[in-house]
């Protein structure tokens, strides 16, 4: 019995060491498509590229996402879509983000007036839900969009 307990403790120790080498996945915007527009709300279908730098596959039960543009919260979304990214690989995830139409138009107006060549800086803040049994794993990513015709 003691022998099995020792083996189990050793296996637990090894799995703990593997978790210490875990690197967070990199998440970036791959595509944005306009969705349904109403007087009060705009929806977007957003494709995110998830890059897995780990030698273990990543599996999550879903995600939450907040999109900030020029330092202001613009849109939010959630997805219960299962996420599976192979070890040392990439995958695309699509989810719906929602924003107020007024907020979106305000951001586009700012970008067109700014002397930054029509570029919008964005930041993604979110969580991967139940990632490989580790619970909620937060992520943050930054980038910029260049508006067409600028």
mmCIF file of C-alpha atoms in Angstrom:
data_model
loop_
_atom_site.group_PDB
_atom_site.id
_atom_site.type_symbol
_atom_site.label_atom_id
_atom_site.label_comp_id
_atom_site.label_asym_id
_atom_site.label_seq_id
_atom_site.Cartn_x
_atom_site.Cartn_y
_atom_site.Cartn_z
ATOM 1 C CA UNK A 1 0.000 0.000 0.000
ATOM 2 C CA UNK A 2 2.815 2.406 0.901
ATOM 3 C CA UNK A 3 4.491 1.598 -2.404
ATOM 4 C CA UNK A 4 1.403 2.660 -4.380
ATOM 5 C CA UNK A 5 1.091 5.821 -2.311
ATOM 6 C CA UNK A 6 4.722 6.682 -3.094
ATOM 7 C CA UNK A 7 4.171 6.128 -6.820
ATOM 8 C CA UNK A 8 1.022 8.248 -6.747
ATOM 9 C CA UNK A 9 2.822 11.094 -4.949
ATOM 10 C CA UNK A 10 5.700 10.931 -7.444
ATOM 11 C CA UNK A 11 3.258 11.099 -10.379
ATOM 12 C CA UNK A 12 1.518 14.068 -8.758
ATOM 13 C CA UNK A 13 4.864 15.829 -8.331
ATOM 14 C CA UNK A 14 5.743 15.272 -11.995
ATOM 15 C CA UNK A 15 2.383 16.618 -13.172
ATOM 16 C CA UNK A 16 2.910 19.693 -10.993
ATOM 17 C CA UNK A 17 6.284 20.310 -12.639
ATOM 18 C CA UNK A 18 4.671 20.078 -16.070
ATOM 19 C CA UNK A 19 2.145 22.745 -15.063
ATOM 20 C CA UNK A 20 5.015 25.065 -14.090
ATOM 21 C CA UNK A 21 6.275 25.011 -17.702
ATOM 22 C CA UNK A 22 2.837 25.969 -19.049
ATOM 23 C CA UNK A 23 2.755 29.058 -21.287
ATOM 24 C CA UNK A 24 -0.430 31.017 -21.917
ATOM 25 C CA UNK A 25 -1.783 30.765 -25.450
ATOM 26 C CA UNK A 26 -1.480 33.816 -27.720
ATOM 27 C CA UNK A 27 -4.825 35.111 -28.953
ATOM 28 C CA UNK A 28 -5.275 37.640 -31.754
ATOM 29 C CA UNK A 29 -8.059 38.866 -34.026
ATOM 30 C CA UNK A 30 -8.061 37.041 -37.360
ATOM 31 C CA UNK A 31 -11.265 38.481 -38.872
ATOM 32 C CA UNK A 32 -14.254 40.692 -38.059
ATOM 33 C CA UNK A 33 -17.529 40.504 -39.970
ATOM 34 C CA UNK A 34 -20.486 42.798 -39.336
ATOM 35 C CA UNK A 35 -23.598 41.108 -38.060
ATOM 36 C CA UNK A 36 -27.110 42.202 -37.232
ATOM 37 C CA UNK A 37 -27.595 45.933 -36.679
ATOM 38 C CA UNK A 38 -30.467 47.514 -34.811
ATOM 39 C CA UNK A 39 -31.028 51.059 -33.637
ATOM 40 C CA UNK A 40 -29.376 50.268 -30.303
ATOM 41 C CA UNK A 41 -26.981 47.403 -30.912
ATOM 42 C CA UNK A 42 -24.447 46.127 -33.406
ATOM 43 C CA UNK A 43 -23.157 42.567 -33.421
ATOM 44 C CA UNK A 44 -19.960 41.285 -34.982
ATOM 45 C CA UNK A 45 -18.761 37.816 -35.798
ATOM 46 C CA UNK A 46 -15.166 37.792 -34.598
ATOM 47 C CA UNK A 47 -12.671 35.082 -35.486
ATOM 48 C CA UNK A 48 -9.797 34.711 -33.045
ATOM 49 C CA UNK A 49 -6.560 32.902 -33.793
ATOM 50 C CA UNK A 50 -5.353 30.869 -30.813
ATOM 51 C CA UNK A 51 -1.684 29.840 -30.923
ATOM 52 C CA UNK A 52 -0.589 27.144 -28.503
ATOM 53 C CA UNK A 53 3.136 27.326 -27.587
ATOM 54 C CA UNK A 54 2.853 24.252 -25.328
ATOM 55 C CA UNK A 55 3.680 20.641 -26.129
ATOM 56 C CA UNK A 56 0.255 19.643 -24.754
ATOM 57 C CA UNK A 57 -3.080 20.190 -26.505
ATOM 58 C CA UNK A 58 -5.295 22.943 -25.076
ATOM 59 C CA UNK A 59 -8.937 22.177 -24.364
ATOM 60 C CA UNK A 60 -11.396 24.684 -22.912
ATOM 61 C CA UNK A 61 -15.153 24.683 -22.409
ATOM 62 C CA UNK A 62 -15.627 28.237 -23.689
ATOM 63 C CA UNK A 63 -14.484 31.814 -23.269
ATOM 64 C CA UNK A 64 -15.429 35.339 -22.273
ATOM 65 C CA UNK A 65 -14.129 38.338 -24.191
ATOM 66 C CA UNK A 66 -14.025 42.117 -23.858
ATOM 67 C CA UNK A 67 -12.788 44.312 -26.711
ATOM 68 C CA UNK A 68 -11.315 47.699 -25.814
ATOM 69 C CA UNK A 69 -10.563 50.237 -28.535
ATOM 70 C CA UNK A 70 -8.476 53.339 -27.834
ATOM 71 C CA UNK A 71 -8.607 52.458 -24.136
ATOM 72 C CA UNK A 72 -12.417 52.280 -23.941
ATOM 73 C CA UNK A 73 -14.601 49.168 -23.666
ATOM 74 C CA UNK A 74 -16.330 48.735 -26.992
ATOM 75 C CA UNK A 75 -17.792 45.224 -27.113
ATOM 76 C CA UNK A 76 -18.284 42.062 -25.072
ATOM 77 C CA UNK A 77 -19.106 38.470 -25.825
ATOM 78 C CA UNK A 78 -19.221 34.951 -24.433
ATOM 79 C CA UNK A 79 -19.075 31.547 -26.050
ATOM 80 C CA UNK A 80 -19.767 28.046 -24.801
ATOM 81 C CA UNK A 81 -18.152 26.594 -27.934
ATOM 82 C CA UNK A 82 -15.618 23.925 -27.001
ATOM 83 C CA UNK A 83 -12.084 24.991 -27.847
ATOM 84 C CA UNK A 84 -9.435 22.469 -28.894
ATOM 85 C CA UNK A 85 -5.995 23.580 -30.078
ATOM 86 C CA UNK A 86 -3.348 20.958 -30.858
ATOM 87 C CA UNK A 87 0.046 20.962 -29.163
ATOM 88 C CA UNK A 88 2.365 23.513 -30.796
ATOM 89 C CA UNK A 89 -0.469 24.414 -33.171
ATOM 90 C CA UNK A 90 -3.139 26.978 -33.953
ATOM 91 C CA UNK A 91 -6.897 27.095 -34.167
ATOM 92 C CA UNK A 92 -9.664 29.555 -35.042
ATOM 93 C CA UNK A 93 -12.542 30.344 -32.710
ATOM 94 C CA UNK A 94 -15.583 32.328 -33.812
ATOM 95 C CA UNK A 95 -17.845 34.188 -31.415
ATOM 96 C CA UNK A 96 -20.358 37.021 -31.393
ATOM 97 C CA UNK A 97 -19.448 40.378 -29.858
ATOM 98 C CA UNK A 98 -22.066 42.995 -29.097
ATOM 99 C CA UNK A 99 -21.702 46.754 -28.845
ATOM 100 C CA UNK A 100 -23.903 49.792 -28.920
ATOM 101 C CA UNK A 101 -24.073 51.277 -32.394
ATOM 102 C CA UNK A 102 -23.348 54.734 -30.936
ATOM 103 C CA UNK A 103 -20.160 53.449 -29.288
ATOM 104 C CA UNK A 104 -18.933 51.879 -32.510
ATOM 105 C CA UNK A 105 -19.623 54.990 -34.601
ATOM 106 C CA UNK A 106 -17.862 57.121 -31.971
ATOM 107 C CA UNK A 107 -14.709 55.005 -32.250
ATOM 108 C CA UNK A 108 -14.700 55.112 -36.059
ATOM 109 C CA UNK A 109 -15.131 58.896 -35.927
ATOM 110 C CA UNK A 110 -12.169 59.212 -33.549
ATOM 111 C CA UNK A 111 -9.983 57.132 -35.838
ATOM 112 C CA UNK A 112 -10.866 59.162 -38.926
ATOM 113 C CA UNK A 113 -10.169 62.469 -37.145
ATOM 114 C CA UNK A 114 -6.914 61.360 -35.542
ATOM 115 C CA UNK A 115 -3.562 61.965 -37.186
ATOM 116 C CA UNK A 116 -2.645 58.305 -36.774
ATOM 117 C CA UNK A 117 -3.526 57.335 -40.336
ATOM 118 C CA UNK A 118 -6.911 55.829 -39.455
ATOM 119 C CA UNK A 119 -5.483 53.236 -37.084
ATOM 120 C CA UNK A 120 -7.424 51.889 -34.121
ATOM 121 C CA UNK A 121 -5.464 50.349 -31.259
ATOM 122 C CA UNK A 122 -7.318 47.489 -29.610
ATOM 123 C CA UNK A 123 -6.916 45.249 -26.613
ATOM 124 C CA UNK A 124 -8.581 41.897 -25.976
ATOM 125 C CA UNK A 125 -9.219 40.889 -22.361
ATOM 126 C CA UNK A 126 -10.825 37.580 -21.590
ATOM 127 C CA UNK A 127 -10.744 34.183 -19.995
ATOM 128 C CA UNK A 128 -10.575 30.657 -21.305
ATOM 129 C CA UNK A 129 -13.028 28.639 -19.238
ATOM 130 C CA UNK A 130 -11.863 25.376 -17.634
ATOM 131 C CA UNK A 131 -8.659 25.259 -19.683
ATOM 132 C CA UNK A 132 -7.229 21.732 -19.316
ATOM 133 C CA UNK A 133 -8.931 21.447 -15.934
ATOM 134 C CA UNK A 134 -7.077 24.492 -14.544
ATOM 135 C CA UNK A 135 -10.192 26.639 -14.151
ATOM 136 C CA UNK A 136 -10.414 30.122 -15.653
ATOM 137 C CA UNK A 137 -7.213 31.239 -17.381
ATOM 138 C CA UNK A 138 -7.093 34.962 -18.216
ATOM 139 C CA UNK A 139 -5.531 36.333 -21.393
ATOM 140 C CA UNK A 140 -4.715 39.769 -22.798
ATOM 141 C CA UNK A 141 -3.675 40.716 -26.312
ATOM 142 C CA UNK A 142 -2.997 44.024 -28.094
ATOM 143 C CA UNK A 143 -2.964 45.038 -31.741
ATOM 144 C CA UNK A 144 -4.191 47.619 -34.210
ATOM 145 C CA UNK A 145 -6.617 47.863 -37.083
ATOM 146 C CA UNK A 146 -6.124 50.104 -40.066
ATOM 147 C CA UNK A 147 -9.422 51.361 -41.417
ATOM 148 C CA UNK A 148 -9.969 50.742 -45.150
ATOM 149 C CA UNK A 149 -9.359 53.727 -47.419
ATOM 150 C CA UNK A 150 -7.073 55.509 -44.962
#
